[in-house]
C-alpha positions in Angstrom: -2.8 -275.5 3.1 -1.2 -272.1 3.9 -1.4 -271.1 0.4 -5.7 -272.2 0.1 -6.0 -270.1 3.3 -4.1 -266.9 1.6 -6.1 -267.5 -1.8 -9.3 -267.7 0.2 -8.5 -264.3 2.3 -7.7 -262.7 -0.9 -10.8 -263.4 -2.7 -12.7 -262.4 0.4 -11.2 -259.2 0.5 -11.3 -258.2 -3.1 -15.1 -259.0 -3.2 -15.8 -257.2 0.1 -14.0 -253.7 -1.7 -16.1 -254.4 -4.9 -19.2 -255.3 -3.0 -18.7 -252.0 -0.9 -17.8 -250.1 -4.5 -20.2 -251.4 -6.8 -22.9 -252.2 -4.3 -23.3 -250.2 -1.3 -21.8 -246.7 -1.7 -24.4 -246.3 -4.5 -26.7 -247.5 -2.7 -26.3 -244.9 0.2 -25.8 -242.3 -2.3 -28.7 -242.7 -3.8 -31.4 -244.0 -1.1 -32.5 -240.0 -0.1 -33.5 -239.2 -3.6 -36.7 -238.1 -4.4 -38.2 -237.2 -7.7 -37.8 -233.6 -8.7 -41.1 -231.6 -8.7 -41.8 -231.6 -12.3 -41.6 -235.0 -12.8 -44.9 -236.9 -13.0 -45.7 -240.6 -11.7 -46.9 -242.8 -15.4 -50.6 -243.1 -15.9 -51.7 -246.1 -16.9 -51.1 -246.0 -20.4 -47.7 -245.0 -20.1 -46.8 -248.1 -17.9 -48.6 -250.1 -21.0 -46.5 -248.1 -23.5 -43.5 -248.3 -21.3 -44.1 -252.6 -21.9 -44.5 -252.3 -25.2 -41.1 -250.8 -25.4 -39.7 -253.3 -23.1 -41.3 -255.9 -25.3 -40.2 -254.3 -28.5 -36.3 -254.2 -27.4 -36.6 -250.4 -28.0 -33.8 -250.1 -24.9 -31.5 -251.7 -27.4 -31.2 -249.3 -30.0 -32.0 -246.5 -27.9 -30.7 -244.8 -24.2 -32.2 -243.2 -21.8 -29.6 -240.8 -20.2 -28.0 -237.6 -21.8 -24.5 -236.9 -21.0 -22.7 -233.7 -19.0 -21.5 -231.2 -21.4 -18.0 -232.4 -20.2 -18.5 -236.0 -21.8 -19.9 -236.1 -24.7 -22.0 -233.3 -27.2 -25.7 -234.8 -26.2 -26.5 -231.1 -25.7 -25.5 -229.8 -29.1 -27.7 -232.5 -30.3 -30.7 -231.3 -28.6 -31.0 -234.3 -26.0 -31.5 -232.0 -23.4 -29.3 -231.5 -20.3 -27.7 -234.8 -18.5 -29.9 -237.0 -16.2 -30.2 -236.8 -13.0 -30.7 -240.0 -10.4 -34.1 -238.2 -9.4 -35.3 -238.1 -13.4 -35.4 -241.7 -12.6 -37.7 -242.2 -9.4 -40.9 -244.1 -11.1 -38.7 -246.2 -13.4 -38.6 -250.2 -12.3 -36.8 -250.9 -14.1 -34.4 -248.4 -15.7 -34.1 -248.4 -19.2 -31.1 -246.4 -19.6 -29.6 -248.2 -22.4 -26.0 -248.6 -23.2 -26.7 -248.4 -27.1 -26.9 -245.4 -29.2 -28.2 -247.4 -32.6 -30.9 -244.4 -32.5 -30.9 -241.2 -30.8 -31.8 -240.3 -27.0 -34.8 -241.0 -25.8 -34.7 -239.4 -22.7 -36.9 -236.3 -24.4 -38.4 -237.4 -27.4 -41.8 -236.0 -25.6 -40.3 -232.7 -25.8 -38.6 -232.7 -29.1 -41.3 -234.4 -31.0 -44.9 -233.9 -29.4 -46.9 -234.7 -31.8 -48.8 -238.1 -32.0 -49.5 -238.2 -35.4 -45.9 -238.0 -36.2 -45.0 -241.2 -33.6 -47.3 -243.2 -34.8 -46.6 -242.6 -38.6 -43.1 -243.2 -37.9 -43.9 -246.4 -36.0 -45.6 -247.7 -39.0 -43.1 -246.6 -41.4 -39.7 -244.8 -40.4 -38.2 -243.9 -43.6 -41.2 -241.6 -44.2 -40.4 -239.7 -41.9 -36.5 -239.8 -41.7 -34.8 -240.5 -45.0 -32.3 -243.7 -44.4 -33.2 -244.5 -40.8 -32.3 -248.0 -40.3 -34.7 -248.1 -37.3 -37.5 -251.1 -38.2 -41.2 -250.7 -38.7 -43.7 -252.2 -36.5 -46.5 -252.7 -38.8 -47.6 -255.2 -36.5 -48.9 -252.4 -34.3 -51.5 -251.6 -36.5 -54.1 -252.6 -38.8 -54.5 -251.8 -42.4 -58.4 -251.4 -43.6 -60.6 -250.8 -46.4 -62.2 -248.2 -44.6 -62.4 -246.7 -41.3 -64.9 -247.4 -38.1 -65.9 -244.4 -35.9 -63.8 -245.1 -33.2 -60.5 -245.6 -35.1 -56.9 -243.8 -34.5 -56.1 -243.5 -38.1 -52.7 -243.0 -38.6 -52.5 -239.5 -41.0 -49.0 -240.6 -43.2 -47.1 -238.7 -45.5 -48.5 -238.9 -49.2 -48.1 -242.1 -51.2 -47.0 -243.8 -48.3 -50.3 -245.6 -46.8 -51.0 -248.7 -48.9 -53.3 -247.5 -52.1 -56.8 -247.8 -51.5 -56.7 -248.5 -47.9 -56.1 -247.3 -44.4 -53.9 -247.4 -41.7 -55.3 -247.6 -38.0 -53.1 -247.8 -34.7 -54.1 -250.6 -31.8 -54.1 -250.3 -28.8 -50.9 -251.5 -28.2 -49.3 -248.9 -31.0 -51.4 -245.7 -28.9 -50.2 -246.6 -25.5 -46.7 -246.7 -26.7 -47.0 -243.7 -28.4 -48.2 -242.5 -24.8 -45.0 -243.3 -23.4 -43.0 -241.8 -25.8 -44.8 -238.2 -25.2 -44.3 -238.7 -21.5 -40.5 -239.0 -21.4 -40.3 -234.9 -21.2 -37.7 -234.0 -18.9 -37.4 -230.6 -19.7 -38.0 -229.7 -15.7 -35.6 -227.4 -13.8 -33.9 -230.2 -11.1 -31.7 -227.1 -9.8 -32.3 -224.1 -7.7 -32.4 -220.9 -9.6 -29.2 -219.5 -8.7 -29.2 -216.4 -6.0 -29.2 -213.0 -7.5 -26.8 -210.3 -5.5 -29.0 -208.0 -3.3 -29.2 -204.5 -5.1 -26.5 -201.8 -3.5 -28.1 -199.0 -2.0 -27.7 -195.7 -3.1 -24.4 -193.4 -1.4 -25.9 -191.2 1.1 -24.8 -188.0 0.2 -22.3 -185.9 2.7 -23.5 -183.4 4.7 
């Protein structure tokens, strides 16, 4: 019986530390944040996109979070600088990612801007970056005979629309490419550091 009492207290003990670990010292180091000033609650369409991403397993090809200069070269690649707990305020959930199939996410609305380009590369990748191994969606879009008014046609590279037809983005395909422009976090989240007051000039002796 000793021995079930000693087992018991043990396991009690190592969960406590790993509750207190894992659990609550993040969760007091993190309860005060607020979001940086640049960063920007998601309209409506984003929060669509941001489910079409979810829906599309985006997060497991791609992350979410650069790294500090001291762990890894995500600056050299042109991620942008690393993330900040703040850069995070509107996201429930996260979808930092642990998998690195594609590149950083976290400012693909910097680095690529353009909508025509998302989209194209939505329909069709490699037309856009030779030997990706990233899918196509093409159920994100519709491929017509002709377009209506009121279509998004997708403007792809030359002889890669299907011949004779085009290539218009749904709904679906527009709000995710929504998202993708809104993940921009190109924002200071530090204080410009303090320049050194100016010396004043000698006063000259009398």
């Amino acid at each position: 019986m000793e021995n079930e009492v000693k087992l018991a207290a043990g396991a009690m003990v190592a969960l406590s530390v790993a509750t207190a670990a894992l659990v609550v010292l993040p969760y007091l180091q993190v309860r005060d944040i607020k979001p940086p000033e640049g960063l920007m609650p998601y309209t409506s369409a984003e929060l669509r996109g941001r489910q079409v991403y979810v829906a599309n397993g985006c997060v497991y090809c791609h992350s979410q979070q650069p790294r500090d200069r001291n762990f890894g070269p995500d600056a050299q690649r042109g991620w942008g600088r690393a993330a900040v707990p703040g850069d995070y305020y509107y996201d429930k959930p996260h979808l930092l990612g642990s998998m690195r199939t594609g590149p950083d996410l976290f400012n693909i609305g910097a680095r690529q801007p353009s909508k025509d380009w998302q989209l194209g590369h939505l329909y069709q990748p490699r037309a856009y970056v030779p030997g990706s191994i990233m899918p196509s969606y093409p159920f994100l879009f519709d491929v017509k005979d002709a377009a209506e008014p009121d279509d998004d046609v997708v403007k792809l590279p030359p002889n890669k629309a299907p011949f004779g037809k085009v290539v218009v983005a749904r709904p679906e395909a527009l709000d995710l490419v929504k998202y993708l422009q809104g993940l921009n976090h190109t924002y200071p989240v530090l204080p410009p550091p303090v320049q050194p007051a100016p010396a004043s000039p000698a006063t000259p002796a009398s």
